[in-house]
PDB file of C-alpha atoms in Angstrom:
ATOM      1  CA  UNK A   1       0.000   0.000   0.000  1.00 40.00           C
ATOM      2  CA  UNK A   2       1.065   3.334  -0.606  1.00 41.00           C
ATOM      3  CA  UNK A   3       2.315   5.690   1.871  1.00 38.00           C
ATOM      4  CA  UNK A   4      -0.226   7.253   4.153  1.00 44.00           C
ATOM      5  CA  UNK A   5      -1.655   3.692   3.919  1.00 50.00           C
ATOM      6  CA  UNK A   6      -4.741   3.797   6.292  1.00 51.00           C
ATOM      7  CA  UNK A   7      -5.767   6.933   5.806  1.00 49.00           C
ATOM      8  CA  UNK A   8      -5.305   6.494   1.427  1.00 53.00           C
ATOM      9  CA  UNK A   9      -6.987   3.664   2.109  1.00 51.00           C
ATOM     10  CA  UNK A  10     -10.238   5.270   3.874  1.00 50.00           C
ATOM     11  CA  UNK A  11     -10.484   7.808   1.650  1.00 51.00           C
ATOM     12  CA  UNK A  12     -11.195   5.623  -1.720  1.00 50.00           C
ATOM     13  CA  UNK A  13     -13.184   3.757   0.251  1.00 50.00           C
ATOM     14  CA  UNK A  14     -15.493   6.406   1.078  1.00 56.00           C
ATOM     15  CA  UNK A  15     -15.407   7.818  -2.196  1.00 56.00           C
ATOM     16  CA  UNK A  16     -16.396   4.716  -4.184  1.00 55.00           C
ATOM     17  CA  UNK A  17     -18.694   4.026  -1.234  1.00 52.00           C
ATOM     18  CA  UNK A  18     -20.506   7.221  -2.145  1.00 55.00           C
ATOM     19  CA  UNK A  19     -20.825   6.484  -5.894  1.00 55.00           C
ATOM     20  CA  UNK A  20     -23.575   3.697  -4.477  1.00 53.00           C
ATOM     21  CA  UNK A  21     -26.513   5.862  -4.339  1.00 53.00           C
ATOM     22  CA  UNK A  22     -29.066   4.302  -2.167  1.00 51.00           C
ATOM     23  CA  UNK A  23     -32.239   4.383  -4.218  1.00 52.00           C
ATOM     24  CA  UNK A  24     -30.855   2.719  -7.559  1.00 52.00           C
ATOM     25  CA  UNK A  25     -29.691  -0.628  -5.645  1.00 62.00           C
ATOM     26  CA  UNK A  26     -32.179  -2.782  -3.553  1.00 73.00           C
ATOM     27  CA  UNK A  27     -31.795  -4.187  -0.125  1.00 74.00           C
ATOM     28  CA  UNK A  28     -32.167  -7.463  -1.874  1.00 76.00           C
ATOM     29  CA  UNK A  29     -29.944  -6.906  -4.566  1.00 82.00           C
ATOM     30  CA  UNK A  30     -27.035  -5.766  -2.202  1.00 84.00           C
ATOM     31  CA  UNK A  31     -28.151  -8.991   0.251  1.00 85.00           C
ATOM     32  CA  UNK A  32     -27.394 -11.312  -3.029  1.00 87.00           C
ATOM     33  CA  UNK A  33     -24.293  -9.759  -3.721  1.00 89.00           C
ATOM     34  CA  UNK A  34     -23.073  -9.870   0.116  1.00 91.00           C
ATOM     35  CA  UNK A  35     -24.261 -13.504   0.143  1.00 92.00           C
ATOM     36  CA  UNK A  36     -22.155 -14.378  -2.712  1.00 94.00           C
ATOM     37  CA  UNK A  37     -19.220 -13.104  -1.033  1.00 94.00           C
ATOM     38  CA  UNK A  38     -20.533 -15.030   2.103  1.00 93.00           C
ATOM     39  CA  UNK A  39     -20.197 -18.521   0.483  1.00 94.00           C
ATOM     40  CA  UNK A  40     -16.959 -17.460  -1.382  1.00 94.00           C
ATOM     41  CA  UNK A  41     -15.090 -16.456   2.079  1.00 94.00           C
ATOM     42  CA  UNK A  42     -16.754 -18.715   4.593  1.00 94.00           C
ATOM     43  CA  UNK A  43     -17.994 -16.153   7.281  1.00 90.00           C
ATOM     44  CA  UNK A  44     -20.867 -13.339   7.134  1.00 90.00           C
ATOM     45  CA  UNK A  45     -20.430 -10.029   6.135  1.00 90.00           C
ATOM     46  CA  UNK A  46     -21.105  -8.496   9.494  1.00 88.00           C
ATOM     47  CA  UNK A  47     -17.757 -10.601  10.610  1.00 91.00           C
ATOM     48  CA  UNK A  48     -15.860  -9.625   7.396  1.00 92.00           C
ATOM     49  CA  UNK A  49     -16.980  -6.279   8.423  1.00 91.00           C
ATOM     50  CA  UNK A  50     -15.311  -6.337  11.890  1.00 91.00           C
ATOM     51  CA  UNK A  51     -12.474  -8.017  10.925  1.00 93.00           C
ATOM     52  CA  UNK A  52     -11.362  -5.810   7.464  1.00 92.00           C
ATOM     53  CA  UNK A  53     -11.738  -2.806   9.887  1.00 90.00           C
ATOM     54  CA  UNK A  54      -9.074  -3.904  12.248  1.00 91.00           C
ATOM     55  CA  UNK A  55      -6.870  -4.803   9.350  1.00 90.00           C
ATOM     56  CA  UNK A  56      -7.307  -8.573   9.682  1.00 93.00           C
ATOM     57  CA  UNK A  57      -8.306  -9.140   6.021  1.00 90.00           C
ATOM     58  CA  UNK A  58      -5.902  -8.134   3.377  1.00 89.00           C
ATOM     59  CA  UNK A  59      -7.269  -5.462   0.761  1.00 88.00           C
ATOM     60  CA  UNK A  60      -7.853  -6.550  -2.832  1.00 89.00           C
ATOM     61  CA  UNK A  61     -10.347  -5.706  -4.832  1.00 88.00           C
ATOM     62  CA  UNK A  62     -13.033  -8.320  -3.891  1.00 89.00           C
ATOM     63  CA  UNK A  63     -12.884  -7.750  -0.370  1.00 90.00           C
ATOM     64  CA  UNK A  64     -12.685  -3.490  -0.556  1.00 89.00           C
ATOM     65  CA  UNK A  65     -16.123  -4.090  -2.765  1.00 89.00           C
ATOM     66  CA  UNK A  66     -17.361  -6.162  -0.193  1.00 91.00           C
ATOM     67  CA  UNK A  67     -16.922  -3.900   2.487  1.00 91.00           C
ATOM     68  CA  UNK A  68     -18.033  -0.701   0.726  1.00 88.00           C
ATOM     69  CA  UNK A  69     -20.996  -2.765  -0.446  1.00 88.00           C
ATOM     70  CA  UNK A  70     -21.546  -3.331   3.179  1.00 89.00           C
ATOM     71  CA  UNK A  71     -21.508  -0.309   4.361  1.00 88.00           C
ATOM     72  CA  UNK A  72     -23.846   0.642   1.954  1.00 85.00           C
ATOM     73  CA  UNK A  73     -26.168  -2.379   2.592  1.00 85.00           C
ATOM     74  CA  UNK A  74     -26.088  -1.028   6.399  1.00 83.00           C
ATOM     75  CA  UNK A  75     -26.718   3.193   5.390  1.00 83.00           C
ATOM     76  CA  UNK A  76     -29.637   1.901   3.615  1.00 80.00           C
ATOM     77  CA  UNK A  77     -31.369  -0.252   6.449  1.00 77.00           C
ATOM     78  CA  UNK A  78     -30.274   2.511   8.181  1.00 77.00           C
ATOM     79  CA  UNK A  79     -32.016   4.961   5.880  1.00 78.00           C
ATOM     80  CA  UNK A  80     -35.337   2.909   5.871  1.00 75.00           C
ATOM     81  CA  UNK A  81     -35.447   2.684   9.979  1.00 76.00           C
ATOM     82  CA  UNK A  82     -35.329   7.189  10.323  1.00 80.00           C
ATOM     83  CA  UNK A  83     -37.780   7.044   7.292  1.00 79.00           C
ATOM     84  CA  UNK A  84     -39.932   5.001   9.088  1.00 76.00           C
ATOM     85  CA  UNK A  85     -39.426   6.745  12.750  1.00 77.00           C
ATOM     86  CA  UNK A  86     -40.134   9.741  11.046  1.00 81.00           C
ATOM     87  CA  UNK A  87     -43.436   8.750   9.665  1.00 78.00           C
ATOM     88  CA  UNK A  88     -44.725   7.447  12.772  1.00 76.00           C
ATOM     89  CA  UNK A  89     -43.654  10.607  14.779  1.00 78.00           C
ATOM     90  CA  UNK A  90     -45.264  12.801  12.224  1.00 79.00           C
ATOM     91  CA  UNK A  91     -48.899  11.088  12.280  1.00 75.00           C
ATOM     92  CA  UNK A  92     -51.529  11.709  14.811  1.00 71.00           C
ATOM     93  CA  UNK A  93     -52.952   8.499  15.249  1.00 69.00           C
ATOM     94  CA  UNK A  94     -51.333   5.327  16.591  1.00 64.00           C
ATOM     95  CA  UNK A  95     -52.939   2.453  14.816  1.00 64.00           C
ATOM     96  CA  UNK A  96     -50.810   2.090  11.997  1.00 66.00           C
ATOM     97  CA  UNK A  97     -47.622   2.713  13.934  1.00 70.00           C
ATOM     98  CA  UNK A  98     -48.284  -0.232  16.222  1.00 69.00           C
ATOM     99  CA  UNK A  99     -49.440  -2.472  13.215  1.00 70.00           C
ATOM    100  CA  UNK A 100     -46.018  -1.724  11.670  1.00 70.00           C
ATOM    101  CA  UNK A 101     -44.165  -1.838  15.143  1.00 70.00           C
ATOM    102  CA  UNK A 102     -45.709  -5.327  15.392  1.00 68.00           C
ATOM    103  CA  UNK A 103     -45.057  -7.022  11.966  1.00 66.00           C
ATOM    104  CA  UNK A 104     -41.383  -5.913  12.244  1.00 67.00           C
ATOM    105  CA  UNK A 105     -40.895  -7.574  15.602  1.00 68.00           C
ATOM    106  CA  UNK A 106     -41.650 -10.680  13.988  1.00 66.00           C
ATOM    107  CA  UNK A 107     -38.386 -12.657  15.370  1.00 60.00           C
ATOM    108  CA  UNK A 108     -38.550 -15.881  13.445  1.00 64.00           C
ATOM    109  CA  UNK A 109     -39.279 -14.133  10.164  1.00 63.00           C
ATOM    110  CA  UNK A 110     -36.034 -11.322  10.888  1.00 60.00           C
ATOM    111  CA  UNK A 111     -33.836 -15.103  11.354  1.00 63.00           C
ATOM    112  CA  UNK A 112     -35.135 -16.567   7.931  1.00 65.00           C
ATOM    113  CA  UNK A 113     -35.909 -13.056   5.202  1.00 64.00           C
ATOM    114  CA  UNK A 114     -33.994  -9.901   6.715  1.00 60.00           C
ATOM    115  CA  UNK A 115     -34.405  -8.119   4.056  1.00 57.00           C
ATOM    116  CA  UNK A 116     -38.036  -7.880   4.182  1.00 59.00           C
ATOM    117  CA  UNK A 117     -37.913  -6.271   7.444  1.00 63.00           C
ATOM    118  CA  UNK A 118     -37.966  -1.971   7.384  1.00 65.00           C
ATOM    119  CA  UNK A 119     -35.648  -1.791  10.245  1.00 70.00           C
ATOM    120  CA  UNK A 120     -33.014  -2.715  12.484  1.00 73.00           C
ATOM    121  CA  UNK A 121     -33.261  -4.743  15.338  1.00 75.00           C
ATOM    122  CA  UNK A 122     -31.654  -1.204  16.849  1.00 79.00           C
ATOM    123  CA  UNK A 123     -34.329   0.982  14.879  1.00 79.00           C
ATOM    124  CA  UNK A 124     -37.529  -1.080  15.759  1.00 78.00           C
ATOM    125  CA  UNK A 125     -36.575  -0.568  19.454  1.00 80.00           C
ATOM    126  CA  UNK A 126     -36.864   3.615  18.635  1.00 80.00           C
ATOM    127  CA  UNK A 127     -40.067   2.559  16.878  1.00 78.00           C
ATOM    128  CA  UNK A 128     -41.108   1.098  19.620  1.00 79.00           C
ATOM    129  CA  UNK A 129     -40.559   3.634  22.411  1.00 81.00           C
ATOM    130  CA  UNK A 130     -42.432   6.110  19.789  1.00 80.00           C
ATOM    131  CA  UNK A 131     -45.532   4.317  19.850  1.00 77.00           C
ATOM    132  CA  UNK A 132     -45.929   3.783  24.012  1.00 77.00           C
ATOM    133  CA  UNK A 133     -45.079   7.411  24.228  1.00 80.00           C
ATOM    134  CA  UNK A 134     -47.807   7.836  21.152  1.00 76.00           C
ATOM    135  CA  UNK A 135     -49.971   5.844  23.653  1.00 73.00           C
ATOM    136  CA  UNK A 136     -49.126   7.860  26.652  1.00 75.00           C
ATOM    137  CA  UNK A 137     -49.859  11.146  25.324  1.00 75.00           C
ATOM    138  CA  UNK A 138     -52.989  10.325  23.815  1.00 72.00           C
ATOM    139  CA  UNK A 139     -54.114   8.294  27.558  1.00 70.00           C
ATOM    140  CA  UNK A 140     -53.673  11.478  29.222  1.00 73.00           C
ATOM    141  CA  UNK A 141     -55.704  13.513  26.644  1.00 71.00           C
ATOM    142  CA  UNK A 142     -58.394  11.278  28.150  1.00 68.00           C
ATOM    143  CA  UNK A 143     -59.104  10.690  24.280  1.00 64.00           C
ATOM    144  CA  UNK A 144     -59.058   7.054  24.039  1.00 62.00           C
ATOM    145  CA  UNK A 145     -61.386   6.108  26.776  1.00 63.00           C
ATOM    146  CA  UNK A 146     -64.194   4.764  24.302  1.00 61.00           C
ATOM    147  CA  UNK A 147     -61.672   2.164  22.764  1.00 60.00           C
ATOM    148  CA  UNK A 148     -59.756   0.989  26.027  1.00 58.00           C
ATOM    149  CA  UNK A 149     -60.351  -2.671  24.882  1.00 57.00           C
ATOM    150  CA  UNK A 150     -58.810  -2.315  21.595  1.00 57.00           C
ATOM    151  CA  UNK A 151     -56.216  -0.044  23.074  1.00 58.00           C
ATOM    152  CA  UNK A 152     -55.527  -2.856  25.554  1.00 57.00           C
ATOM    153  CA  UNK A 153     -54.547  -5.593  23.149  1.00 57.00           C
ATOM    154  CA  UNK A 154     -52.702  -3.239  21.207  1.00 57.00           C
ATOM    155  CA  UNK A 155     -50.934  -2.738  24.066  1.00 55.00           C
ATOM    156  CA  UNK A 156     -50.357  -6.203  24.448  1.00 55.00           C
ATOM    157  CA  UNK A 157     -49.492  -7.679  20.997  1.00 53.00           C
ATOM    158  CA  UNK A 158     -46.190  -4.939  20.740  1.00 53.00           C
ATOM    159  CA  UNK A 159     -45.289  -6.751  24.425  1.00 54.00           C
ATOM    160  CA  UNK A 160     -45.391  -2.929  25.629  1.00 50.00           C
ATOM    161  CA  UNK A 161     -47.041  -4.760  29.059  1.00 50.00           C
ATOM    162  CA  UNK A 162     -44.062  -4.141  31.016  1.00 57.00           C
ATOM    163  CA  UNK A 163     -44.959  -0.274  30.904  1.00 57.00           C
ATOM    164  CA  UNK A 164     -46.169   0.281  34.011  1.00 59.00           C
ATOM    165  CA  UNK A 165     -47.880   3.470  32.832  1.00 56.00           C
ATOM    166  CA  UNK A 166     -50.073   1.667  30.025  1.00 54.00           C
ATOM    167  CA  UNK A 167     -50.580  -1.191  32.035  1.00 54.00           C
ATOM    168  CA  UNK A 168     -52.084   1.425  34.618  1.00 54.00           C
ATOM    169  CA  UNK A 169     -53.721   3.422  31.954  1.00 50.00           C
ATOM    170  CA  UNK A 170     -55.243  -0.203  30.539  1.00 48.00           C
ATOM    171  CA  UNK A 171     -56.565  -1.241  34.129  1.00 45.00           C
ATOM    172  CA  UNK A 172     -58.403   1.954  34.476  1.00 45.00           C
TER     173      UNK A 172
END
């Protein structure tokens, strides 16, 4: 490597990495390419990952596209997951972000098709904590006493039980 080896080094990457735009590549396309790489190396990408950063992998061209493509595989989940937060902050109502909160924590189905998942394990978390403070505010607006049963399995079916202010708010 040249001198100023690292640092050269970091800087194509992040150039070429930026040359990926987000919206003309899929999720699923990068996923194929990363799990081509996956079968040719013998260990995931989010090892490879680790590993090329702390200088454990040697740099050739295969494995510098692998990690860029990485990295741009992760900005885009990445990308989808504030998307997604952002939407649920901005709306009024509640329903829809707890229907979406709930189909994403779908463990089994995360394990088997990642990529058909909107977020992070990281992001649905934030998604999460958006929609029982959704739920709070709109408990203390007194606004959802009409539909406290539906509001109670709701509740329930994100696992948001272990709130102790919706649970109290759902006893009431």
């Amino acid at each position: 490597m040249a001198r100023g080896g690292a640092t050269t080094k970091v800087k194509v990457i992040r150039r070429e990495e930026q040359k990926v735009p987000i919206h003309e590549v899929t999720l699923k396309e990068l996923r194929t390419r990363l799990k081509r790489y996956e079968r040719k190396y013998g260990f995931t990408s989010a090892e490879f990952y680790e590993k090329f950063k702390r200088g454990e992998i040697e740099d050739t061209k295969d494995t510098v596209d692998w990690y860029i493509e990485y990295r741009v595989y992760l900005r885009a989940k990445g990308e989808r997951g504030r998307i997604l937060k952002a939407a649920v902050e901005a709306t009024r109502g509640f329903y829809l972000p707890i229907m979406v909160a709930s189909l994403e924590k779908d463990r089994q189905g995360r394990q088997r098709e990642p990529d058909t998942f909107l977020v992070t394990e990281e992001d649905l978390k934030r998604l999460q904590e958006t929609c029982v403070e959704k739920i709070r505010q709109a408990a203390q607006s007194d606004a959802l006493k009409p539909i406290r049963r539906w509001c109670a399995s709701s509740v329930s079916s994100l696992d948001f039980s272990n709130n102790p202010h919706l649970k109290e708010w759902v006893i009431m």
